[in-house]
Tab-separated table of C-alpha atoms and ligand atoms in Angstrom:
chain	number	residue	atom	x	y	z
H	1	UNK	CA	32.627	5.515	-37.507
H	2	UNK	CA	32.376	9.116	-39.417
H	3	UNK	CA	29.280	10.622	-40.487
H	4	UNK	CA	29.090	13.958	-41.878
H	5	UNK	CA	26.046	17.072	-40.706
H	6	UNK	CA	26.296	20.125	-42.886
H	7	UNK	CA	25.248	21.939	-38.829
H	8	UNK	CA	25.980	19.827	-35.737
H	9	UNK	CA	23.961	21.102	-32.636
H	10	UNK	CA	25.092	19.793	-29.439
H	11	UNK	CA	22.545	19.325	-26.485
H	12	UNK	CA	18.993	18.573	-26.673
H	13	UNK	CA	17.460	21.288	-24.467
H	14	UNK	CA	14.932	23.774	-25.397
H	15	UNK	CA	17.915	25.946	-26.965
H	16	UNK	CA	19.387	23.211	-29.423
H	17	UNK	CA	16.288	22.041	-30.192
H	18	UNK	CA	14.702	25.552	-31.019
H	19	UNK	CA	18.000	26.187	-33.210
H	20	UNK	CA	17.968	22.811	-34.759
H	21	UNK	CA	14.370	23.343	-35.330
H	22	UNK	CA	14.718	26.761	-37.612
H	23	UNK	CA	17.809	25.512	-39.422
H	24	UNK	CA	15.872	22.684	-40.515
H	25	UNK	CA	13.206	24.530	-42.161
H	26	UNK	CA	15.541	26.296	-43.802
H	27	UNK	CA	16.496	24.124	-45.497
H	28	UNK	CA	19.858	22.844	-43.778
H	29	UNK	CA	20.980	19.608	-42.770
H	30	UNK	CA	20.884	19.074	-39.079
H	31	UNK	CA	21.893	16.577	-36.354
H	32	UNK	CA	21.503	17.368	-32.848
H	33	UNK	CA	23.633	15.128	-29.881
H	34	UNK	CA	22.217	14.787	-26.840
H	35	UNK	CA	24.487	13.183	-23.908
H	36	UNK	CA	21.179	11.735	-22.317
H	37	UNK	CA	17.652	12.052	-23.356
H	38	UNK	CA	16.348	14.892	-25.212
H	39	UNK	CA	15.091	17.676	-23.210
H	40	UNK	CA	15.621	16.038	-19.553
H	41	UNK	CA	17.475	18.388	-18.083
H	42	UNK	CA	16.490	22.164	-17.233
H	43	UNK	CA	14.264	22.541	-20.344
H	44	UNK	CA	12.030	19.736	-18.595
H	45	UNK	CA	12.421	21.005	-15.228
H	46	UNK	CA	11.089	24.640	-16.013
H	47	UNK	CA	7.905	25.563	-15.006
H	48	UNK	CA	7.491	27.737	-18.371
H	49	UNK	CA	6.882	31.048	-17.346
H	50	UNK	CA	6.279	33.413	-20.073
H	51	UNK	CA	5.974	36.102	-17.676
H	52	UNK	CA	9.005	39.190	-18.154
H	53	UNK	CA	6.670	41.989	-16.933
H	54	UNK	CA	6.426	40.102	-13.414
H	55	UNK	CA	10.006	38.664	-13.472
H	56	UNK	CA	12.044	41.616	-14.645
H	57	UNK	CA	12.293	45.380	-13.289
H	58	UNK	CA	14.869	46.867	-15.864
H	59	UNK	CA	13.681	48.133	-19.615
H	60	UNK	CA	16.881	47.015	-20.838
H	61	UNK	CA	18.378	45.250	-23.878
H	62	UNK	CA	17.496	41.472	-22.070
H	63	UNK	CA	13.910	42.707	-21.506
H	64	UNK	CA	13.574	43.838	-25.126
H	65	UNK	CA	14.937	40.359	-25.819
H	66	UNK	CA	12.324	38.513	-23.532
H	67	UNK	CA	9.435	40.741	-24.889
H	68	UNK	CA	10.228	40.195	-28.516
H	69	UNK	CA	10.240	36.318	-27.513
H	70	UNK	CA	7.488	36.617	-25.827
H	71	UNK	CA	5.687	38.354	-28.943
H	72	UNK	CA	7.372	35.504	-31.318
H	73	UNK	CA	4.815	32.981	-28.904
H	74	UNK	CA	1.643	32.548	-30.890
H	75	UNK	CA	2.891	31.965	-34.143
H	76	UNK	CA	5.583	29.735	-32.483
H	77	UNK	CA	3.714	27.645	-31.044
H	78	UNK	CA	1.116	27.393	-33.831
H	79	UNK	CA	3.414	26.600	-36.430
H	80	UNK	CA	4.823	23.443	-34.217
H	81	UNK	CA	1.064	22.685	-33.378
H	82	UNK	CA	-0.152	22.860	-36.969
H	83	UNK	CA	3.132	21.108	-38.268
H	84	UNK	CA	2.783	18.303	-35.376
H	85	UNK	CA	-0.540	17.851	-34.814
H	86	UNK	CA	0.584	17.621	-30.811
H	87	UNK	CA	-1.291	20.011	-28.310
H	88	UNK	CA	0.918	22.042	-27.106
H	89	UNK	CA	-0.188	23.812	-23.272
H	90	UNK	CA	-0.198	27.212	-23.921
H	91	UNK	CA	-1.916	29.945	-21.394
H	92	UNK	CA	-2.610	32.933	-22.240
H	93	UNK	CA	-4.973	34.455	-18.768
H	94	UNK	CA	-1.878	36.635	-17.649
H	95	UNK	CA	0.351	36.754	-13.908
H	96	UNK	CA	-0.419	37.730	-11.202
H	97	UNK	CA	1.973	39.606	-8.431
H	98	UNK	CA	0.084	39.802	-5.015
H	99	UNK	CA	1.333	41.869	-2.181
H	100	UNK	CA	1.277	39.723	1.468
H	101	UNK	CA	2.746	43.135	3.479
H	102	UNK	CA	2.621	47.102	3.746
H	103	UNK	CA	6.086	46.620	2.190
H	104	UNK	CA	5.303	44.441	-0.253
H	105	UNK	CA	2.487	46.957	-1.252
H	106	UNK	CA	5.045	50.262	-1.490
H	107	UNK	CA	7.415	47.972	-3.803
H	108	UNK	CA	4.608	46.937	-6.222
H	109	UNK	CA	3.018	50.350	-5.704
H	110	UNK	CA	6.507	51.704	-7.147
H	111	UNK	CA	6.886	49.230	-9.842
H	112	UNK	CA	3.150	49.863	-11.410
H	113	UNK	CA	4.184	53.799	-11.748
H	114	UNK	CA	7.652	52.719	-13.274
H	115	UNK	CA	5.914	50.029	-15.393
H	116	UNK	CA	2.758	52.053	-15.971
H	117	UNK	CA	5.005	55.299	-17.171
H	118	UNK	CA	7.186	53.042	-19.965
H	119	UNK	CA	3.952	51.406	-21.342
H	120	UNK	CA	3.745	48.272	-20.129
H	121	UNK	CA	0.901	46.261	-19.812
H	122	UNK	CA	0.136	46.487	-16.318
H	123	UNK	CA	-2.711	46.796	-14.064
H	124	UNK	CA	-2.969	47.688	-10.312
H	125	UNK	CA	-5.849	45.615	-8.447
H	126	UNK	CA	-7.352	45.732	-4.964
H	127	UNK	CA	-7.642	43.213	-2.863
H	128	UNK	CA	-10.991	42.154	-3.231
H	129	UNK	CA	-10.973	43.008	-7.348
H	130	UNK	CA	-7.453	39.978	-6.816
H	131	UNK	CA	-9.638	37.808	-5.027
H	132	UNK	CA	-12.850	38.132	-7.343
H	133	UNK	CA	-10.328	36.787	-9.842
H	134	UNK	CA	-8.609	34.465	-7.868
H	135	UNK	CA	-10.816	33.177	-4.546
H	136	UNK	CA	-7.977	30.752	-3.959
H	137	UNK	CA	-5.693	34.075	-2.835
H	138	UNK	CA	-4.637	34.584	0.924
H	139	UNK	CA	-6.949	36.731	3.007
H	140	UNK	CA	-3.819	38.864	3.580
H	141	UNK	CA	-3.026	40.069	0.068
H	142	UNK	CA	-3.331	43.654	0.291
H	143	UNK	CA	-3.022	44.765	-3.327
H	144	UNK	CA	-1.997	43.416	-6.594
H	145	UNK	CA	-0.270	43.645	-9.747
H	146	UNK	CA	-1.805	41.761	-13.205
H	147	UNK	CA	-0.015	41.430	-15.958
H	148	UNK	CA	-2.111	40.498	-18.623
H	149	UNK	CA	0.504	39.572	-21.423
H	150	UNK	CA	2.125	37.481	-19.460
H	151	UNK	CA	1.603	34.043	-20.968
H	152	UNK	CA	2.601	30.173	-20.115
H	153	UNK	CA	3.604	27.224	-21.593
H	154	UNK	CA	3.716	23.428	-20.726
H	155	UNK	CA	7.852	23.422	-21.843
H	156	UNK	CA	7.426	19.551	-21.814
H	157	UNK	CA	4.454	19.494	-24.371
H	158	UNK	CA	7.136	22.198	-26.681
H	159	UNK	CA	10.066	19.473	-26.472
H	160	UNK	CA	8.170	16.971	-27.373
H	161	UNK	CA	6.319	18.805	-30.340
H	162	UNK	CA	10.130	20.332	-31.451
H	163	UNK	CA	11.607	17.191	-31.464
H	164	UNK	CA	8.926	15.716	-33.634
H	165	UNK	CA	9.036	18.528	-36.265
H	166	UNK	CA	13.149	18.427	-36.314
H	167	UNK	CA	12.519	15.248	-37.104
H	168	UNK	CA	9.494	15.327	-39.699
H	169	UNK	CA	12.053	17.737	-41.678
H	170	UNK	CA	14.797	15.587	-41.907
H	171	UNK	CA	16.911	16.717	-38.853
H	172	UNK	CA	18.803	13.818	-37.171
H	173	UNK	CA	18.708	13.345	-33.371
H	174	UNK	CA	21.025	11.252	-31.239
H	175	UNK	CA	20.428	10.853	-27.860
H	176	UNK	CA	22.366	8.901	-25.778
H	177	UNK	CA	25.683	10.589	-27.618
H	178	UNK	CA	27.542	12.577	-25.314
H	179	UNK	CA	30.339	15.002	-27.373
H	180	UNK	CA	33.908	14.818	-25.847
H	181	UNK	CA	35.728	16.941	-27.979
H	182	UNK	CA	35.287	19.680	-30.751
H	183	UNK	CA	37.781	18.954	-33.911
H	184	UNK	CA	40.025	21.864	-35.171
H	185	UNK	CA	42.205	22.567	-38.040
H	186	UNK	CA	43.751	26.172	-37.784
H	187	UNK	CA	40.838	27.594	-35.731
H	188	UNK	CA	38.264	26.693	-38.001
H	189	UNK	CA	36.138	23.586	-36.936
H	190	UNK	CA	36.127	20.405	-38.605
H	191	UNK	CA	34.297	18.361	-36.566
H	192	UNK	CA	32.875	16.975	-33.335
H	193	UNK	CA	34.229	13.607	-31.402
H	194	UNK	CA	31.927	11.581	-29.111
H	195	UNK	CA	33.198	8.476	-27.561
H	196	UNK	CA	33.253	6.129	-30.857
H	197	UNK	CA	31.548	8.296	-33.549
H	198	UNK	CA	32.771	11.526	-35.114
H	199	UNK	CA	31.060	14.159	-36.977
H	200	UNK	CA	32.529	16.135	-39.867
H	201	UNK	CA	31.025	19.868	-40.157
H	202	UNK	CA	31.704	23.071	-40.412
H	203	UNK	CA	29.468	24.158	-38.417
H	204	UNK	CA	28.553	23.818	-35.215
H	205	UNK	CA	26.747	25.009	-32.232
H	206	UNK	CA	27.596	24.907	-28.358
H	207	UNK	CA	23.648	24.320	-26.462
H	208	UNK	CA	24.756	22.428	-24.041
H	209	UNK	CA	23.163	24.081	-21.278
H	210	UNK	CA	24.814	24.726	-17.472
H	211	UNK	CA	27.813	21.945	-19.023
H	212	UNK	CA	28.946	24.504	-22.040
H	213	UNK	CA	32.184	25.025	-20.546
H	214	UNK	CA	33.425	21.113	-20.285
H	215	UNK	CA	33.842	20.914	-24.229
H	216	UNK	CA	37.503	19.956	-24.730
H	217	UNK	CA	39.477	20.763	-27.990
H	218	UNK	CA	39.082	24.570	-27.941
H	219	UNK	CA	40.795	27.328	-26.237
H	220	UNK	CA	39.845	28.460	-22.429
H	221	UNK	CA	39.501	31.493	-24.415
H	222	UNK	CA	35.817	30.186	-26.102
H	223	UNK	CA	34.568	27.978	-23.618
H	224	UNK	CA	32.212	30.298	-22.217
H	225	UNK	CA	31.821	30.819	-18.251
H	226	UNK	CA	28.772	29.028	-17.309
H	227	UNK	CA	27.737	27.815	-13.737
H	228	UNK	CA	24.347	25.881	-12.736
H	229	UNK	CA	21.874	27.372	-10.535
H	230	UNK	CA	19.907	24.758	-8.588
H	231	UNK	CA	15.699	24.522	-9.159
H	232	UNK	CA	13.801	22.564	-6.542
H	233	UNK	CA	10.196	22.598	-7.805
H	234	UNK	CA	7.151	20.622	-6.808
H	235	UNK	CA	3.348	20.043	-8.016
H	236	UNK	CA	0.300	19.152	-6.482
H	237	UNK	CA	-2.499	17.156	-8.525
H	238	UNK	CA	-5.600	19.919	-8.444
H	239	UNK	CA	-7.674	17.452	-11.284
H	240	UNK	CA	-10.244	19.631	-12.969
H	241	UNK	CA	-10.502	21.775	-9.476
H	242	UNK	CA	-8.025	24.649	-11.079
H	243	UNK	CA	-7.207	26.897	-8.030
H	244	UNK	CA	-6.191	29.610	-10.397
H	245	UNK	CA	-6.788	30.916	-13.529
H	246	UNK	CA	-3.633	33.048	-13.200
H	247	UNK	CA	-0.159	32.278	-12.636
H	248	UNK	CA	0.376	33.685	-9.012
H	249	UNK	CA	3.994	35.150	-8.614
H	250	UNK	CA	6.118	36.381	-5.740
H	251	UNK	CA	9.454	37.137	-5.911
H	252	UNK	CA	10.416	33.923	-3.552
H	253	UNK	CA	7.409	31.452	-4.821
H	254	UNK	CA	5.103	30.792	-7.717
H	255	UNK	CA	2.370	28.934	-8.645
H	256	UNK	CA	1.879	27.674	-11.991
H	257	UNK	CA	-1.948	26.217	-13.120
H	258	UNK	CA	-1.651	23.536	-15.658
H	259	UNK	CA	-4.602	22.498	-18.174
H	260	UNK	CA	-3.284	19.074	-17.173
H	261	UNK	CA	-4.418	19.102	-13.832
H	262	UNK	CA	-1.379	20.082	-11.900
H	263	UNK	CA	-0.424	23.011	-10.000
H	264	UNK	CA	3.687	23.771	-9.982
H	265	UNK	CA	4.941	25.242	-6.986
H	266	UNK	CA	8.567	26.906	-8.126
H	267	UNK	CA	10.833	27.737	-7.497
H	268	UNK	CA	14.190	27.603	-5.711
H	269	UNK	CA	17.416	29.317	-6.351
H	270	UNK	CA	20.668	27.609	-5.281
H	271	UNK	CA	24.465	27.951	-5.772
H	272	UNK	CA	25.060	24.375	-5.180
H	273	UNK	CA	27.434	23.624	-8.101
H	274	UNK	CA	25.960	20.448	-9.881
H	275	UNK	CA	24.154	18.800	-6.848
H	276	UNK	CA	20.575	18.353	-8.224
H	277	UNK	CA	18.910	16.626	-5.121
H	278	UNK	CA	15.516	17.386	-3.859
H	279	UNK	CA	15.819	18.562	-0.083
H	280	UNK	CA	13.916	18.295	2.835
H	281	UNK	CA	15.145	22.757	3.080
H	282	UNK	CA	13.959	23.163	-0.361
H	283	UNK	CA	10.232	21.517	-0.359
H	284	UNK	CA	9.974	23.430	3.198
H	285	UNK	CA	10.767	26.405	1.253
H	286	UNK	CA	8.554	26.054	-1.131
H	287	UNK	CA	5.360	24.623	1.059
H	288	UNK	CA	5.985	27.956	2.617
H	289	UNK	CA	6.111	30.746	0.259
H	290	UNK	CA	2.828	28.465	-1.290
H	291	UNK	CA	0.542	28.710	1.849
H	292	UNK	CA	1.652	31.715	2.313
H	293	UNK	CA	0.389	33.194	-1.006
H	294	UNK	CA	-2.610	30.777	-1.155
H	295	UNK	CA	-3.503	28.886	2.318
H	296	UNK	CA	-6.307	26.814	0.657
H	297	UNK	CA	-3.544	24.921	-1.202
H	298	UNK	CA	-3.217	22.469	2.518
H	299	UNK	CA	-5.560	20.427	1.236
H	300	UNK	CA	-4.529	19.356	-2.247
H	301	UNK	CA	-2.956	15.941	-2.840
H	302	UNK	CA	0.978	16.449	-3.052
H	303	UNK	CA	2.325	14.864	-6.542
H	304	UNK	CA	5.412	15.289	-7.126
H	305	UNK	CA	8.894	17.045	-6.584
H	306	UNK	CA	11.778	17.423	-9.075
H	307	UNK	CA	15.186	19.693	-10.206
H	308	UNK	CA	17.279	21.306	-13.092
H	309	UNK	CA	19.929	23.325	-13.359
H	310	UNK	CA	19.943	26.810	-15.046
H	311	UNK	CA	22.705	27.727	-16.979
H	312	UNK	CA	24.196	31.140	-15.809
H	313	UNK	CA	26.370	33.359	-16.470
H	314	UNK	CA	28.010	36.302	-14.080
H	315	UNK	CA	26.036	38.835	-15.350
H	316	UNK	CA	23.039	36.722	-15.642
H	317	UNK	CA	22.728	37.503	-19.350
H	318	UNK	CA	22.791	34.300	-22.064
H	319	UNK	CA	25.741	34.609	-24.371
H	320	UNK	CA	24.855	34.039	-27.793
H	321	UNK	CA	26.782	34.174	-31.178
H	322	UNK	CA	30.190	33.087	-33.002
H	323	UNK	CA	33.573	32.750	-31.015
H	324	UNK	CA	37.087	33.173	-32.197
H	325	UNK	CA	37.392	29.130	-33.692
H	326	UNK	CA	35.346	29.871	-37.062
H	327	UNK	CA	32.320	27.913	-37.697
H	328	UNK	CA	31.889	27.386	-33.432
H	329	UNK	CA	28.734	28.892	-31.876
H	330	UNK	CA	27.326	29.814	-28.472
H	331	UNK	CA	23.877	29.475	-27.418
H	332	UNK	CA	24.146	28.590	-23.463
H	333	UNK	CA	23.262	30.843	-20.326
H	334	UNK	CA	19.726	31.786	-20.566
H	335	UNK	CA	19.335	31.013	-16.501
H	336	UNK	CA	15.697	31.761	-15.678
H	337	UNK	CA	14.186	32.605	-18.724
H	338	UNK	CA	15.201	29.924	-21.276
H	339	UNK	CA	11.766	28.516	-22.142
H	340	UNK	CA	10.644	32.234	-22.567
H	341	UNK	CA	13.941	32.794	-24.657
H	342	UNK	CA	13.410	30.137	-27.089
H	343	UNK	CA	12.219	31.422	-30.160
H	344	UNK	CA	14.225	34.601	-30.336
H	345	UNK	CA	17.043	32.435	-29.866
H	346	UNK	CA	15.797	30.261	-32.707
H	347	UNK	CA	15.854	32.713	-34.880
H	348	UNK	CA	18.658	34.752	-33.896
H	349	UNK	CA	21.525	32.009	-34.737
H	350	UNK	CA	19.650	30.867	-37.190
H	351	UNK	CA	19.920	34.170	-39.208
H	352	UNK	CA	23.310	34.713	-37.712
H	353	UNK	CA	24.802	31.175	-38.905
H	354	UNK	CA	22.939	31.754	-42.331
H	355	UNK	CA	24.046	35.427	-42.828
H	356	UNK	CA	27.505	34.818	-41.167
H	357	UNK	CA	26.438	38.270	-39.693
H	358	UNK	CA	25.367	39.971	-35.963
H	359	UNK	CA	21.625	40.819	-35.774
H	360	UNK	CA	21.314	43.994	-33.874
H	361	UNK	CA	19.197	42.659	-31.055
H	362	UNK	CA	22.043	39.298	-30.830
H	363	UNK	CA	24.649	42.059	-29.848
H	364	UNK	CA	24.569	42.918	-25.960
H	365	UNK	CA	25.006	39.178	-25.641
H	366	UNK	CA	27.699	37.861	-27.531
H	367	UNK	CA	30.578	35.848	-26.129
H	368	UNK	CA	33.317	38.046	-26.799
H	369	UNK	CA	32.370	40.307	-23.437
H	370	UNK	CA	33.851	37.810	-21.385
H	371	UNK	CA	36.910	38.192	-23.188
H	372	UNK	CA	38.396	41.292	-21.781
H	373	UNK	CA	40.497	41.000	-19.102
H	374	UNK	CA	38.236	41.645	-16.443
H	375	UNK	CA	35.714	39.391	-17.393
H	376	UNK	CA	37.975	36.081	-17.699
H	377	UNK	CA	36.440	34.445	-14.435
H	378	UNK	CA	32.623	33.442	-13.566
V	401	FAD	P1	19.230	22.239	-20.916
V	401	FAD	O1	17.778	22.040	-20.978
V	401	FAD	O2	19.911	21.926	-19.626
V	401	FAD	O3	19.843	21.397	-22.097
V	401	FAD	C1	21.221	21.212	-22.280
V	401	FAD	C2	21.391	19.803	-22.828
V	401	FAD	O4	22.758	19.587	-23.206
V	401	FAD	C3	21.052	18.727	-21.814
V	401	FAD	O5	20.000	17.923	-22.307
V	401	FAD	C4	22.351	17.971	-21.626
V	401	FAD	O6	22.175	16.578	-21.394
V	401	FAD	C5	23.056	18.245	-22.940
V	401	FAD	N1	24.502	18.085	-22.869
V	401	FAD	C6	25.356	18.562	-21.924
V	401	FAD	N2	26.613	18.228	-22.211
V	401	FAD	C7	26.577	17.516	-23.370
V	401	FAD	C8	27.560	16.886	-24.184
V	401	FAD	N3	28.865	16.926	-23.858
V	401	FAD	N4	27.179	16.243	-25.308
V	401	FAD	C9	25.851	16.187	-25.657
V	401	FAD	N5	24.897	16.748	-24.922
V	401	FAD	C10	25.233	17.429	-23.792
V	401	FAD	N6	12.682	29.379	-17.976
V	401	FAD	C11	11.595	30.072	-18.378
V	401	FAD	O7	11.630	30.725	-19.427
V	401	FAD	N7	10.454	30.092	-17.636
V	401	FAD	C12	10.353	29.412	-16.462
V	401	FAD	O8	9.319	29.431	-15.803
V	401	FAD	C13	11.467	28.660	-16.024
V	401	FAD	N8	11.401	27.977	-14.860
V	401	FAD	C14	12.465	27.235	-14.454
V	401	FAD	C15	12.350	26.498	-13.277
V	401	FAD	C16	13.381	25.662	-12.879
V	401	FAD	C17	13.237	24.866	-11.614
V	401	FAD	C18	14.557	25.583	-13.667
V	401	FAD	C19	15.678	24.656	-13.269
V	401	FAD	C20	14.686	26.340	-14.834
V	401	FAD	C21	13.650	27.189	-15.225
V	401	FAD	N9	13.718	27.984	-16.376
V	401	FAD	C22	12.650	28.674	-16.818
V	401	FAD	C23	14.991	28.096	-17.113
V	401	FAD	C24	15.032	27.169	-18.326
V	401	FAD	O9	14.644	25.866	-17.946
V	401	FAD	C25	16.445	27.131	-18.905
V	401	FAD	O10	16.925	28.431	-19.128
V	401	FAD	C26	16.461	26.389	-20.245
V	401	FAD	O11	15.807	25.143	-20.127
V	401	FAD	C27	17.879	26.171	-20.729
V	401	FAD	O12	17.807	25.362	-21.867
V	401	FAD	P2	19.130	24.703	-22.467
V	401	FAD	O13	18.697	23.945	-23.662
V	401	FAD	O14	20.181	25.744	-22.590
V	401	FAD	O15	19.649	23.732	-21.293
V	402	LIG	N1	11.787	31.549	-14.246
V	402	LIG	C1	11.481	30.696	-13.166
V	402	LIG	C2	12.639	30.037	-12.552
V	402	LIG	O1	13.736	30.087	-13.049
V	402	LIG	O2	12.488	29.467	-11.505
């Protein structure tokens, strides 16, 4: 069977669905195939952090990226909200980045000068002002760091609210459909192949996550060098007792309060190829670096433990934009940040597959800087 999508996303993470998402409203014909079901994979995994003044240390062209997503938030999430009618998570109290040693303390004490100096929104606490505002805090913490634009979102809440309005506009979404092959004719693409069905198109774009590299039909050349980095994660069920108001970051563990009643206790890092098992090493882990930052935590009822796979690339950067087969697009590699990363990303292809041209703020992450010789190998 043939069917025809004037824009054929594949992969039904966060990143196709945010893409899908802006094409659709304006005014483009969409169908998104997803291998499994939409949004199980890392985009359901994350704990949705919103949080680049805790999790990055460089004022560089990927933190300008992350802040301008993060700015994008509120009317991002109110549009799907008001278009919806789903609740949608989102938390706005701010992070905050405890220190548990005295060198602990002389790292954060550097980073609120750096941070303080560029004008970022930071604030340097004691530690009794951390503990007025979060009880629940180790006795040890020595000093802390706030960062009160630091925001949160429940990512599962924003799949299911993206795939609804995709939908309510007229996007198609397959799930269950996984794409084998991208069609060619002179290095311009004509369409997609999964096992019985084909798509004609003209356009189409490449979300498919920490797999972006195992689409056949194109030259080694464009498939773009992604790895998976292993997430173990876990939760606790806190009911309506919220331990924190916060989100309470280190820079091995973090805990994440959910309206919902849950706490999520995040996160670990692994090169383990595409092994996603929960381990006995990596709930240790994370039990750990919890009680550690919060010893009152012992006594909450464990709920449950799960894993994803972040896409990443070798300089950690996402790689977004067109390749050398005309009409085939990248949108892959946002490791740690993708659920921050979604709108810009939204509305960076979009403009770039309307416009057929780079946005300014799209170019320290296109594909081609792989491309050079040095660059050929993750
Ligand atoms: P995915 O969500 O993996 O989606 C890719 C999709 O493509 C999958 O659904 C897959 O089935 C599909 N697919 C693959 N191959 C094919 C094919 N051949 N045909 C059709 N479909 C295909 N980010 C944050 O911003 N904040 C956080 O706090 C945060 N915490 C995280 C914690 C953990 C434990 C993990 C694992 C990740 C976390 N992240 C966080 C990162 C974030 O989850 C990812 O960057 C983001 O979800 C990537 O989205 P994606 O759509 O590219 O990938
Ligand atoms: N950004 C949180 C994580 O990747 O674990």
């Amino acid at each position: 069977m043939v069917h025809t999508s004037e824009i054929v996303v594949i992969g039904g993470g966060v990143i196709g669905l945010v893409i899908a998402w802006r094409l659709s409203h304006n005014g483009h014909r969409v169908t998104v195939l997803e291998r499994g079901q939409i949004g199980r994979e890392a985009s359901w995994a994350a704990a949705g952090m919103l949080a680049p003044h805790c999790e990055l240390d460089q004022p560089d062209a990927f933190f300008e990226l992350c802040q301008k997503s993060l700015e994008a938030y509120p009317a991002f999430i109110s549009a799907l909200k008001q278009e919806t009618g789903y609740a949608i998570d989102y938390i706005t109290n701010g992070t905050i980045f405890p220190a548990l040693s005295d060198g602990d303390q002389q790292k954060l004490e550097i980073r609120y000068k750096r941070q303080k100096e560029a004008g970022l929104p930071v604030e340097l606490l004691s530690a009794k002002a951390s503990r007025r505002l979060e009880p629940n805090l180790s006795g040890h913490v020595q000093m802390a760091l706030r960062y009160p634009a630091d925001h949160q979102v429940e990512n599962r809440d924003l799949i299911r609210a993206l795939t609804q309005a995709i939908r309510q506009l007229g996007g198609i979404i397959h799930e269950g459909t996984a794409v084998k092959r991208i069609l060619t004719d002179q290095s311009q693409v004509i369409g997609v192949q999964a096992d019985s069905v084909s798509w004609e198109t003209r356009h189409i774009v490449n979300a498919t996550g920490s797999w972006a590299r195992y689409l056949d039909g194109v030259p080694n050349t464009v498939r773009p060098p992604i790895r998976p980095v292993h997430g173990q994660i876990l939760s606790l069920a806190t009911g309506d007792a919220w331990p924190f108001r916060h989100t309470i970051y280190s820079s091995k563990t973090y805990l994440v309060p959910r309206s919902n009643g849950r706490l999520l206790i995040g996160a670990t890092v692994e090169e383990s190829g595409f092994r996603k098992e929960v381990t006995v090493e990596g709930i240790l882990q994370l039990f750990h670096g919890a009680l550690r930052l919060a010893p009152a935590l012992r006594s909450y009822p464990f709920e449950a433990t799960w894993s994803g796979l972040r896409p990443t690339t070798s300089d950690s950067l996402p790689i977004l934009g067109p390749t050398a087969v005309k009409g085939l697009y990248l949108a892959t590699g946002h490791y740690r940040n993708g659920i921050l990363l979604a709108p810009i990303t939204g509305d960076l292809m979009a403009d770039m597959i309307e416009n057929q041209s780079i946005p300014s703020l799209m170019k320290p992450f296109l594909p081609d800087r792989f491309y050079k010789p040095e660059h050929r190998e993750v």
